[in-house]
XYZ file of C-alpha atoms in Angstrom:
708
model
C 60.846 66.454 160.331
C 64.161 66.440 158.970
C 64.812 66.630 155.310
C 68.500 66.521 153.360
C 69.151 69.398 151.248
C 72.109 68.546 148.160
C 75.369 68.408 149.343
C 78.535 69.407 148.124
C 82.217 68.704 148.514
C 83.015 71.823 151.106
C 84.504 70.088 154.349
C 82.121 72.436 156.514
C 78.069 71.546 157.265
C 75.502 74.105 158.138
C 72.918 72.025 160.073
C 69.599 74.718 159.922
C 66.473 74.208 161.679
C 63.879 76.237 160.219
C 60.486 77.041 161.615
C 57.468 77.179 159.177
C 54.008 80.279 159.975
C 51.953 76.827 160.743
C 54.423 76.353 163.802
C 55.824 73.044 162.330
C 60.034 72.728 162.258
C 61.874 71.340 159.467
C 65.328 70.134 159.675
C 67.967 70.580 156.869
C 71.644 70.647 155.979
C 73.612 72.498 153.979
C 77.036 73.193 153.079
C 78.823 76.345 154.513
C 79.061 77.592 151.323
C 75.688 78.057 150.148
C 73.829 80.742 149.294
C 70.886 81.845 151.211
C 69.070 82.051 148.255
C 69.213 78.271 147.557
C 68.053 77.928 150.878
C 65.075 80.050 150.329
C 64.861 77.533 146.734
C 64.546 74.935 148.993
C 61.953 75.866 150.983
C 59.581 77.133 148.491
C 60.498 73.992 146.548
C 59.272 71.794 150.041
C 56.283 74.187 151.178
C 55.181 75.740 147.301
C 52.337 77.449 149.337
C 54.436 80.167 150.969
C 56.952 81.103 147.467
C 58.226 83.366 147.714
C 59.467 83.430 150.997
C 61.429 85.179 153.269
C 64.044 84.033 156.566
C 64.630 85.986 159.452
C 67.617 84.812 162.275
C 64.941 85.372 166.153
C 68.485 84.884 168.267
C 69.972 87.395 167.598
C 67.067 89.196 165.556
C 68.206 89.570 162.218
C 66.103 90.426 158.886
C 67.783 89.208 155.555
C 67.194 91.364 152.997
C 68.473 91.621 148.690
C 72.260 91.757 149.488
C 71.931 88.971 152.080
C 70.748 85.989 149.572
C 73.687 86.241 147.841
C 76.047 85.732 151.021
C 77.043 82.384 151.981
C 75.904 80.621 155.447
C 79.291 80.694 156.645
C 79.419 84.731 155.380
C 76.602 85.279 157.579
C 77.263 83.811 160.420
C 74.969 80.837 159.998
C 76.984 77.864 160.649
C 77.572 75.749 162.448
C 74.221 75.417 163.570
C 71.154 78.133 162.979
C 66.979 78.586 164.187
C 65.370 80.391 161.136
C 61.719 81.489 160.863
C 59.573 81.635 157.858
C 58.000 84.479 156.640
C 55.866 84.634 152.784
C 56.722 87.603 150.984
C 54.779 90.248 150.773
C 53.251 91.037 147.044
C 54.444 94.256 145.155
C 52.764 96.859 145.344
C 51.632 97.309 142.020
C 49.926 93.894 142.399
C 47.979 94.883 145.346
C 46.813 98.159 143.906
C 45.250 95.664 140.925
C 44.142 93.601 142.892
C 42.101 96.264 145.343
C 40.830 98.076 142.154
C 39.286 94.616 140.618
C 37.673 94.024 143.793
C 36.901 97.709 144.954
C 36.046 99.997 141.627
C 34.641 102.961 143.736
C 34.880 102.744 147.268
C 33.877 105.489 149.554
C 37.289 107.708 151.217
C 37.214 106.696 154.699
C 37.719 110.385 155.216
C 34.072 111.253 154.559
C 33.520 109.771 157.504
C 36.529 110.205 159.802
C 40.018 110.205 158.692
C 42.923 107.830 160.099
C 44.498 111.291 160.556
C 41.494 112.423 162.862
C 41.773 109.243 164.863
C 45.256 109.279 165.594
C 44.641 112.629 166.958
C 42.137 111.067 169.217
C 43.898 108.261 170.356
C 43.802 108.581 173.816
C 39.985 108.781 173.680
C 40.009 105.663 171.217
C 42.342 103.387 172.643
C 40.004 102.543 175.793
C 36.863 101.735 173.755
C 39.317 99.327 171.396
C 40.834 97.990 174.852
C 37.863 95.306 175.899
C 34.389 94.837 174.859
C 33.314 94.634 179.072
C 34.353 98.711 178.694
C 33.538 99.780 174.764
C 30.385 97.827 174.328
C 27.056 98.490 175.583
C 24.594 96.073 176.022
C 21.974 98.341 173.988
C 24.901 98.895 171.132
C 24.510 97.208 167.486
C 26.026 97.318 164.696
C 24.346 99.160 161.828
C 25.783 97.120 158.537
C 26.270 93.580 158.486
C 29.701 92.945 158.286
C 31.916 89.996 155.685
C 32.120 86.812 157.965
C 36.408 85.251 156.683
C 37.503 81.741 157.498
C 38.127 80.837 161.180
C 42.061 81.289 161.645
C 44.137 78.390 162.731
C 46.845 79.694 164.929
C 49.616 78.136 164.585
C 52.820 78.271 167.415
C 53.191 81.661 167.607
C 55.590 84.007 165.219
C 58.001 87.236 166.043
C 55.897 90.415 165.165
C 59.044 92.406 164.777
C 58.724 94.970 161.823
C 61.818 94.102 158.836
C 63.594 96.650 158.134
C 64.054 98.858 154.900
C 65.830 96.878 152.500
C 66.315 99.940 150.026
C 64.029 99.789 147.528
C 61.339 102.617 147.718
C 57.603 102.232 148.518
C 58.203 98.751 149.696
C 56.176 97.866 153.522
C 58.531 97.020 155.821
C 55.536 94.884 157.346
C 55.102 91.195 157.274
C 52.231 90.014 155.658
C 49.861 86.847 155.592
C 49.526 86.467 159.831
C 46.000 86.955 160.719
C 46.419 88.971 164.303
C 42.905 89.528 165.102
C 41.502 86.981 167.638
C 39.607 83.980 166.561
C 35.412 84.398 166.586
C 33.974 82.216 169.615
C 32.285 79.254 168.413
C 29.614 79.763 171.178
C 28.389 83.370 171.107
C 25.676 84.150 173.605
C 22.743 86.332 171.376
C 23.830 89.182 172.999
C 28.224 89.066 172.436
C 29.431 91.556 170.567
C 30.818 90.201 166.787
C 34.476 91.697 166.442
C 35.853 92.709 162.523
C 36.961 89.851 161.690
C 40.205 92.072 160.292
C 40.427 94.460 163.157
C 40.194 98.084 163.238
C 43.540 100.331 161.927
C 44.139 103.393 164.174
C 47.235 104.437 161.942
C 47.067 106.144 158.530
C 48.067 103.903 156.403
C 46.862 103.922 152.061
C 43.916 102.018 151.001
C 45.631 100.096 148.212
C 47.821 99.055 150.657
C 45.856 97.049 152.974
C 46.631 94.223 154.222
C 45.026 90.462 153.541
C 46.060 87.225 155.171
C 46.628 84.520 151.703
C 43.287 82.556 150.544
C 41.573 85.473 152.262
C 38.416 86.909 150.430
C 38.719 89.728 148.337
C 38.045 93.053 150.675
C 34.296 93.549 150.480
C 33.073 96.910 149.448
C 32.794 99.653 151.766
C 34.780 98.049 154.502
C 36.792 100.535 155.274
C 33.742 103.035 154.722
C 32.168 100.500 158.088
C 35.169 100.284 160.194
C 35.597 103.855 160.234
C 31.746 104.717 161.027
C 31.683 101.732 163.412
C 34.680 103.938 165.511
C 33.180 106.948 165.337
C 29.971 105.176 166.651
C 31.766 103.542 168.968
C 33.719 107.649 170.629
C 30.808 109.280 170.267
C 29.461 106.542 172.533
C 32.006 106.341 175.513
C 32.250 110.374 175.708
C 28.545 110.056 175.771
C 28.452 106.831 179.167
C 28.406 108.125 182.653
C 31.219 106.509 184.972
C 30.415 104.351 187.628
C 32.326 103.443 190.622
C 32.634 99.911 190.609
C 34.247 98.991 194.102
C 33.419 100.056 197.583
C 36.445 100.372 198.600
C 39.086 103.058 198.511
C 42.229 100.759 199.562
C 44.810 100.477 196.830
C 45.896 96.751 196.540
C 49.036 98.344 195.234
C 52.027 97.288 198.419
C 53.837 100.218 199.560
C 57.614 100.028 199.271
C 57.663 99.419 202.891
C 55.542 96.512 202.949
C 58.066 94.979 200.051
C 60.922 95.743 202.096
C 59.574 94.232 205.040
C 58.795 91.285 202.988
C 61.817 91.187 201.797
C 63.997 91.340 204.954
C 61.700 88.160 206.605
C 62.259 85.673 203.188
C 66.431 86.750 204.218
C 65.632 85.948 208.043
C 63.300 82.813 207.247
C 63.964 80.977 204.007
C 66.281 77.860 204.761
C 68.718 78.237 201.504
C 69.251 82.412 202.318
C 68.675 82.421 206.533
C 70.593 85.407 207.482
C 73.517 84.134 209.615
C 74.720 87.189 211.750
C 73.938 89.400 214.026
C 70.340 92.302 214.213
C 71.494 93.320 217.687
C 72.403 97.029 215.471
C 68.607 97.296 214.966
C 67.147 100.685 216.439
C 63.894 99.117 218.953
C 61.410 100.107 216.927
C 62.280 98.929 213.602
C 63.435 95.567 215.241
C 59.747 95.337 217.329
C 58.265 96.082 214.223
C 60.187 92.991 212.629
C 59.553 91.028 214.803
C 55.567 92.035 215.209
C 55.303 91.394 211.549
C 56.935 87.612 211.693
C 53.932 87.083 214.278
C 51.686 87.885 212.162
C 52.620 85.887 209.351
C 53.348 82.893 211.938
C 56.856 82.783 210.913
C 58.912 83.588 214.617
C 60.627 80.075 216.190
C 62.836 80.032 218.384
C 66.521 80.419 216.403
C 65.075 83.201 214.353
C 64.595 85.367 217.397
C 67.619 84.295 218.327
C 68.783 86.998 215.918
C 67.569 90.128 217.348
C 69.333 88.926 220.743
C 71.133 91.754 222.406
C 68.861 94.237 220.440
C 67.106 96.935 222.690
C 63.801 95.626 222.488
C 61.270 97.312 225.389
C 58.077 95.650 224.035
C 56.924 91.833 222.701
C 52.818 90.629 222.457
C 53.115 86.618 221.492
C 49.267 86.873 221.818
C 47.599 83.148 220.511
C 50.638 82.717 218.691
C 50.449 78.486 218.033
C 54.405 78.362 218.308
C 55.307 80.058 221.627
C 56.550 77.589 223.264
C 59.683 76.926 226.350
C 61.866 76.974 224.095
C 60.635 80.255 221.888
C 60.041 82.283 224.954
C 63.809 80.604 226.475
C 65.760 82.989 223.850
C 63.829 86.312 225.639
C 67.104 86.306 228.404
C 68.771 88.330 225.400
C 66.732 91.340 225.739
C 67.029 93.080 229.256
C 65.159 96.370 228.371
C 62.305 94.408 227.379
C 59.428 96.309 229.806
C 56.003 95.130 227.967
C 55.230 91.205 227.382
C 51.695 89.640 226.928
C 51.802 85.709 226.498
C 48.395 86.048 226.377
C 46.727 82.043 225.171
C 50.376 80.957 224.663
C 48.503 77.077 225.898
C 52.487 75.187 225.519
C 53.854 77.832 228.018
C 54.735 76.254 231.476
C 56.192 76.914 234.940
C 59.482 75.871 233.793
C 59.190 77.851 230.728
C 58.471 81.127 232.512
C 61.620 80.527 234.444
C 63.436 82.897 231.793
C 61.226 86.219 233.276
C 63.620 86.190 236.439
C 65.844 87.613 233.803
C 64.433 90.749 232.980
C 64.892 93.003 235.344
C 63.399 96.143 233.950
C 59.897 94.024 233.055
C 56.762 96.332 233.741
C 53.515 94.818 232.698
C 52.972 91.103 232.172
C 50.334 89.425 231.027
C 49.795 85.520 231.345
C 46.186 85.385 230.919
C 44.735 82.013 229.625
C 47.738 80.360 230.271
C 45.993 77.607 230.996
C 49.443 75.520 232.423
C 50.652 77.747 234.818
C 50.459 77.285 238.709
C 51.720 79.347 241.659
C 55.117 77.958 240.577
C 55.178 80.229 238.028
C 55.312 83.114 240.416
C 57.931 81.678 241.982
C 59.955 83.615 239.296
C 58.189 87.047 239.375
C 59.224 88.156 242.701
C 62.871 89.014 242.110
C 61.102 91.949 239.512
C 61.268 95.176 241.429
C 59.639 97.674 238.588
C 56.642 95.015 237.704
C 53.351 97.419 238.198
C 50.622 95.450 235.715
C 50.278 92.031 236.686
C 47.337 89.947 234.444
C 46.441 86.410 235.468
C 43.343 85.301 234.385
C 42.445 82.402 233.754
C 45.195 80.565 235.306
C 46.042 78.085 238.222
C 46.527 80.306 241.052
C 45.560 79.940 243.999
C 45.540 81.799 247.548
C 48.553 79.773 248.557
C 50.856 80.704 245.324
C 48.836 84.748 245.465
C 49.585 84.343 249.180
C 53.752 83.927 248.891
C 54.035 86.360 245.710
C 52.295 88.836 247.292
C 54.775 88.909 251.124
C 58.408 88.067 249.425
C 57.698 90.051 246.078
C 59.484 93.695 246.026
C 57.421 95.056 243.019
C 54.531 97.296 244.028
C 51.799 96.555 241.905
C 49.031 99.241 240.585
C 47.140 96.735 238.201
C 46.249 93.091 239.223
C 43.914 90.860 237.708
C 42.827 87.987 238.275
C 39.409 87.117 236.754
C 38.768 83.187 236.625
C 40.734 82.164 239.467
C 40.280 80.227 242.620
C 41.584 82.978 244.848
C 38.883 83.673 248.010
C 39.032 86.471 250.711
C 42.041 85.584 251.852
C 43.846 87.030 249.334
C 42.059 90.188 249.204
C 42.510 90.558 253.549
C 46.307 90.852 252.460
C 46.275 93.251 249.321
C 45.631 96.583 251.585
C 48.847 95.660 253.938
C 51.405 94.589 250.655
C 50.290 95.909 247.834
C 48.668 99.547 249.497
C 48.967 101.811 245.875
C 46.730 99.143 243.390
C 44.386 101.405 241.620
C 42.774 99.044 239.358
C 41.678 95.236 240.689
C 39.797 93.123 238.701
C 37.996 89.699 240.019
C 35.394 88.453 237.890
C 33.920 85.080 237.769
C 35.449 84.020 241.289
C 33.338 83.020 244.555
C 34.530 86.221 246.448
C 31.296 87.619 248.571
C 33.261 89.430 250.587
C 35.341 93.001 248.960
C 34.377 95.203 252.149
C 38.560 94.436 252.985
C 39.365 96.886 249.914
C 37.998 99.765 251.484
C 41.640 100.369 252.733
C 42.977 100.405 249.218
C 42.601 104.322 249.411
C 44.326 104.515 245.719
C 42.157 102.431 244.220
C 39.528 103.884 240.957
C 38.732 101.067 239.108
C 37.296 97.539 240.786
C 35.074 94.891 238.808
C 33.347 92.675 240.379
C 31.476 91.123 237.344
C 29.607 87.573 237.887
C 31.015 87.284 242.136
C 28.634 86.907 244.634
C 29.679 90.008 246.285
C 26.749 91.230 249.413
C 24.631 94.144 250.227
C 27.037 94.899 253.126
C 30.713 94.239 251.735
C 29.513 96.621 249.167
C 28.399 99.461 251.445
C 32.097 99.545 252.813
C 33.627 100.317 249.815
C 31.588 103.363 249.764
C 34.664 105.272 251.635
C 36.991 104.923 248.714
C 36.611 108.778 247.596
C 38.837 107.917 244.705
C 36.788 104.787 243.313
C 35.637 106.118 239.499
C 34.303 103.006 237.811
C 32.456 100.179 238.955
C 31.184 97.120 237.275
C 28.906 94.692 238.703
C 27.304 93.197 235.657
C 26.081 89.383 236.494
C 25.505 90.010 240.166
C 22.923 87.740 240.907
C 22.950 89.040 244.946
C 21.911 92.699 243.880
C 19.286 95.068 242.277
C 20.507 98.030 240.427
C 17.758 99.742 242.022
C 19.328 99.427 245.093
C 22.759 99.651 244.133
C 21.692 103.262 242.975
C 20.668 103.932 246.116
C 23.459 102.560 247.941
C 26.123 104.899 245.315
C 24.263 107.484 245.751
C 27.108 110.289 246.095
C 29.797 108.985 244.957
C 32.167 110.433 242.227
C 31.946 107.093 239.942
C 32.619 108.156 236.185
C 31.326 104.586 234.986
C 28.847 102.269 236.156
C 27.562 99.061 234.867
C 24.476 97.697 236.841
C 23.467 94.188 237.494
C 20.870 93.064 235.396
C 18.551 94.482 232.825
C 14.948 93.726 234.746
C 15.394 94.509 238.001
C 15.945 98.705 236.916
C 12.865 100.397 237.321
C 12.239 104.394 237.501
C 11.953 104.758 240.910
C 15.850 102.966 240.608
C 16.639 105.509 237.829
C 15.682 108.579 240.265
C 18.617 108.323 242.408
C 21.081 108.588 239.085
C 21.217 112.631 239.575
C 23.000 111.462 242.249
C 26.235 110.424 240.332
C 26.420 113.531 238.558
C 29.807 112.772 237.618
C 28.728 109.693 235.316
C 30.570 109.840 231.577
C 29.330 106.901 230.345
C 26.112 105.303 231.595
C 24.762 101.561 229.314
C 21.359 100.406 229.446
C 20.639 98.092 226.892
C 18.249 95.390 226.859
C 16.999 97.347 230.125
C 13.711 96.932 228.207
C 11.400 98.283 231.722
C 13.145 102.091 230.653
C 10.511 104.147 229.114
C 10.183 108.192 228.816
C 9.742 109.109 232.290
C 13.078 106.961 233.224
C 15.368 109.326 231.004
C 13.419 112.500 231.971
C 16.087 110.941 235.106
C 18.729 111.201 232.720
C 19.020 114.513 231.570
C 20.510 115.462 235.334
C 23.864 114.163 234.038
C 25.235 116.973 232.446
C 28.821 115.368 232.020
C 27.369 112.095 229.534
C 29.726 111.642 227.059
C 28.585 107.766 226.132
C 25.171 107.035 226.444
C 23.313 103.764 224.947
C 19.690 102.723 225.377
C 19.585 99.712 222.698
C 16.094 97.452 223.423
C 14.515 99.894 225.669
C 10.982 101.186 225.424
C 12.205 105.149 224.187
C 10.219 106.938 221.553
C 10.176 110.065 220.488
C 9.172 111.742 223.481
C 12.095 110.612 225.807
C 14.800 111.547 223.076
C 13.959 115.309 223.973
C 15.155 114.726 227.299
C 18.395 114.466 225.490
C 18.980 117.142 224.036
C 20.654 118.820 227.073
C 23.629 116.305 226.935
C 25.447 118.658 224.894
C 28.785 116.345 225.949
C 27.283 113.668 224.295
C 29.747 111.946 222.106
C 27.995 108.270 221.680
C 24.384 107.916 221.437
C 23.268 104.325 220.213
C 18.902 103.790 219.897
C 19.243 100.331 218.466
C 16.345 98.317 218.544
C 14.509 100.985 219.769
C 10.756 103.064 218.775
C 11.920 106.030 217.933
C 11.278 107.695 214.137
C 12.178 109.986 211.947
C 10.968 113.238 213.889
C 12.113 111.888 217.298
C 15.852 111.817 216.630
C 15.901 114.795 214.082
C 14.748 116.518 216.727
C 17.558 115.497 219.000
C 20.613 114.865 217.368
C 21.020 118.265 216.162
C 21.349 119.772 219.963
C 24.607 117.650 220.714
C 27.423 119.672 218.735
C 29.958 116.657 219.797
C 27.946 113.975 218.688
C 30.245 111.112 216.657
C 28.930 108.026 216.748
C 25.050 107.339 216.162
C 23.669 103.827 216.130
C 19.796 103.757 214.966
C 19.906 99.594 213.696
C 16.636 98.471 213.680
C 14.900 102.140 214.086
C 11.732 103.173 212.435
C 13.681 106.124 210.735
C 13.531 106.617 206.881
C 15.148 109.084 204.809
C 13.917 112.098 206.748
C 16.393 111.119 209.737
C 19.238 112.261 207.207
C 17.417 115.031 205.614
C 16.825 117.021 208.890
C 18.742 115.110 211.401
C 22.372 113.217 210.189
C 23.001 116.270 208.071
C 23.475 119.136 210.547
C 25.689 117.048 212.870
C 29.073 118.061 211.302
C 31.236 115.384 213.451
C 29.134 112.909 212.981
C 32.153 109.815 212.071
C 29.888 106.214 212.602
C 26.416 105.542 211.735
C 24.843 102.720 212.109
C 21.087 102.533 209.546
C 21.118 98.797 208.816
C 17.778 97.458 208.397
C 15.674 101.102 208.377
C 13.907 102.371 205.665
C 16.783 104.695 204.227
C 16.966 104.065 200.242
C 19.265 105.599 197.863
C 16.927 109.489 198.183
C 18.268 110.079 201.375
C 22.321 109.046 200.864
C 22.686 111.988 199.034
C 22.457 114.273 202.213
C 25.311 112.552 204.308
C 27.456 114.161 201.560
C 27.429 117.263 203.664
C 28.776 115.314 206.943
C 32.159 114.312 207.059
C 31.561 109.939 208.413
C 33.945 107.828 208.023
C 31.974 104.308 208.347
C 28.446 103.672 207.547
C 26.378 100.442 207.655
C 23.588 100.105 204.989
C 22.768 96.286 205.979
C 19.216 95.181 204.939
C 18.387 98.790 203.814
C 16.411 99.819 200.807
C 20.140 101.685 199.199
C 21.475 99.783 195.694
C 24.051 99.666 194.978
C 24.814 101.729 192.392
C 23.697 104.317 195.210
C 26.603 103.482 197.684
C 28.973 103.417 194.447
C 27.921 107.391 193.751
C 28.039 108.016 197.566
C 31.412 106.793 197.545
C 32.246 109.015 195.104
C 30.873 111.915 196.080
C 31.862 111.647 199.812
C 35.760 111.251 200.292
C 35.630 110.793 203.657
C 33.820 107.609 203.917
C 36.322 104.807 203.828
C 34.359 101.726 205.006
C 30.089 101.137 203.773
C 29.303 97.974 204.692
C 25.738 96.878 202.602
C 24.644 93.143 202.643
C 21.565 91.676 202.401
C 19.610 94.808 200.397
C 16.193 94.994 199.913
C 13.623 96.589 198.138
C 11.829 98.075 200.153
C 7.702 98.634 199.437
C 6.300 102.167 197.912
C 3.964 102.289 201.073
C 6.810 102.512 203.231
C 9.399 104.659 201.166
C 8.603 108.060 202.968
C 8.231 108.831 206.586
C 5.253 111.704 205.567
C 6.132 113.414 207.872
C 5.830 117.511 207.639
C 9.443 119.120 207.333
C 11.147 120.072 210.479
C 12.244 123.272 210.893
């Protein structure tokens, strides 16, 4: 609202905007030579409830003293316009003392319970208690004395909370009076909600007689300071007795690192339309440039223009796998990276044969991955002929055929060592040419093709890895590759024309370190007996071979160099685990969905000194497997105990093991037990604890005798 003040004959006029404690504003007009005291008197006449009042200037902040009241507006710099805030003046100290005496004739001294000085000395312990209801009030806490109720405070638009300077009068306080700073009590408090004191708790020494009260508030009740001190003491004692708990399982800090912030700033500078970087980034080191580009790919902000900024930078590796914005226009700028040695474009479905023409300028390229680029045909191979240093080529799920590969192998100047053509239309025609054109081939993968005869591969004397999964390879052609003395890895998963028993018999005596068998239902105890002739095996996966029993496991015990063994979903029991005790080089053992118990596992795994990964999901083990088995495996890093009978009782034994990852899904542990484990076991980084359940009392304990 606008109120006009009496005007004088002065030429200069001061326009003033006065903000009241309620949040309302009034606009006044005074002559420049008007005293500030006259302004205060005029405000008192408009708002008698605020009389006597004092004024302060918000910007720049200035508190007007008694001397300022005798100065004119022009002398105070309040012309031609100014904004002032009104504060009710506090009552004289003597008047407050009289009011306090009439209200509380004989108050009990606060020092008799807990002095304010003591509270201030223990501020570090008290402040967290008073911080928020979530941390300072427990469900069992009750207030012993009922607090006096006060009217609900109506908040205005706010008021600056700056203490006023001393005005020279001895004993007068500078703190403002008449503003209730405590939050209003909610109108819909539940029965268990904590009722905060309406006047708060003061945490500084002060004279009881100078207790601040809002205008119009009821007189202080007897014993209120006493009650406040007693409440603070109770809360402080309760906080000291409370046991700290860990509420988060993750140990990763949410605070971004300086490195991440700098990287984000660089991305804004490079990609933001209003701040686009107009100069070249060719001066960056290869490592830094690759890191920035990789991050831009991860954030999906790499575009042709931004990639062009790195032209001339000696980038050596670029991975654009599954990048949705990888187009012909984007890879066209790869010509500016002649030092590129590794390029992966897997699942970049927008690239065509014409777009791949830029590859011919990358003369130092050694590794090229074009898998799942579904638009590529034989024409793309034309641009690869001049790559003298190309050694790794991946063409999985492309439209290349025998014609294109034949022409490429005949005219190419490179010497491939790794070739993958999974799920393509290649046939034996291409295989027959490989022994003549790429004799140094070490790895060949022809999964999911129609190839049935691989006998021509017997001339690749350096071949050490051969993947024939889901092909139609015959037993006769498999006999031909027995002459490959360097062959160490052979994968035959899904080959319907062969049985696992026959494969083990045919390959008996080879120097294989890893063997993947054709099917899970065609392996018997007789076939496992041939394993003793494959004594160099370091990895054996027998998952889902349900016919394997304890008798078959006996043949596995002859594989002394075995490092990875999977017996998931087999018929192995505790008796079969005894045969594994001599495999002292085993690092990973998977027994998921088997019939083993805590007793059998506890007798086996302590004899495996290098065990790092253990899988016991969906087995009959309980807390005893932790007490008698896992706690003795000092090198154990990953453990899967999901859907077992593990409870909080067994978790305490993990403190003796440096476990990094732990799976407790579907177990009988509690969230509190997991939190306590995280707090006591500093090595744990990741814990999974979903779908926790309550295990019946009869099933909690293994009820086994102590294993010695």
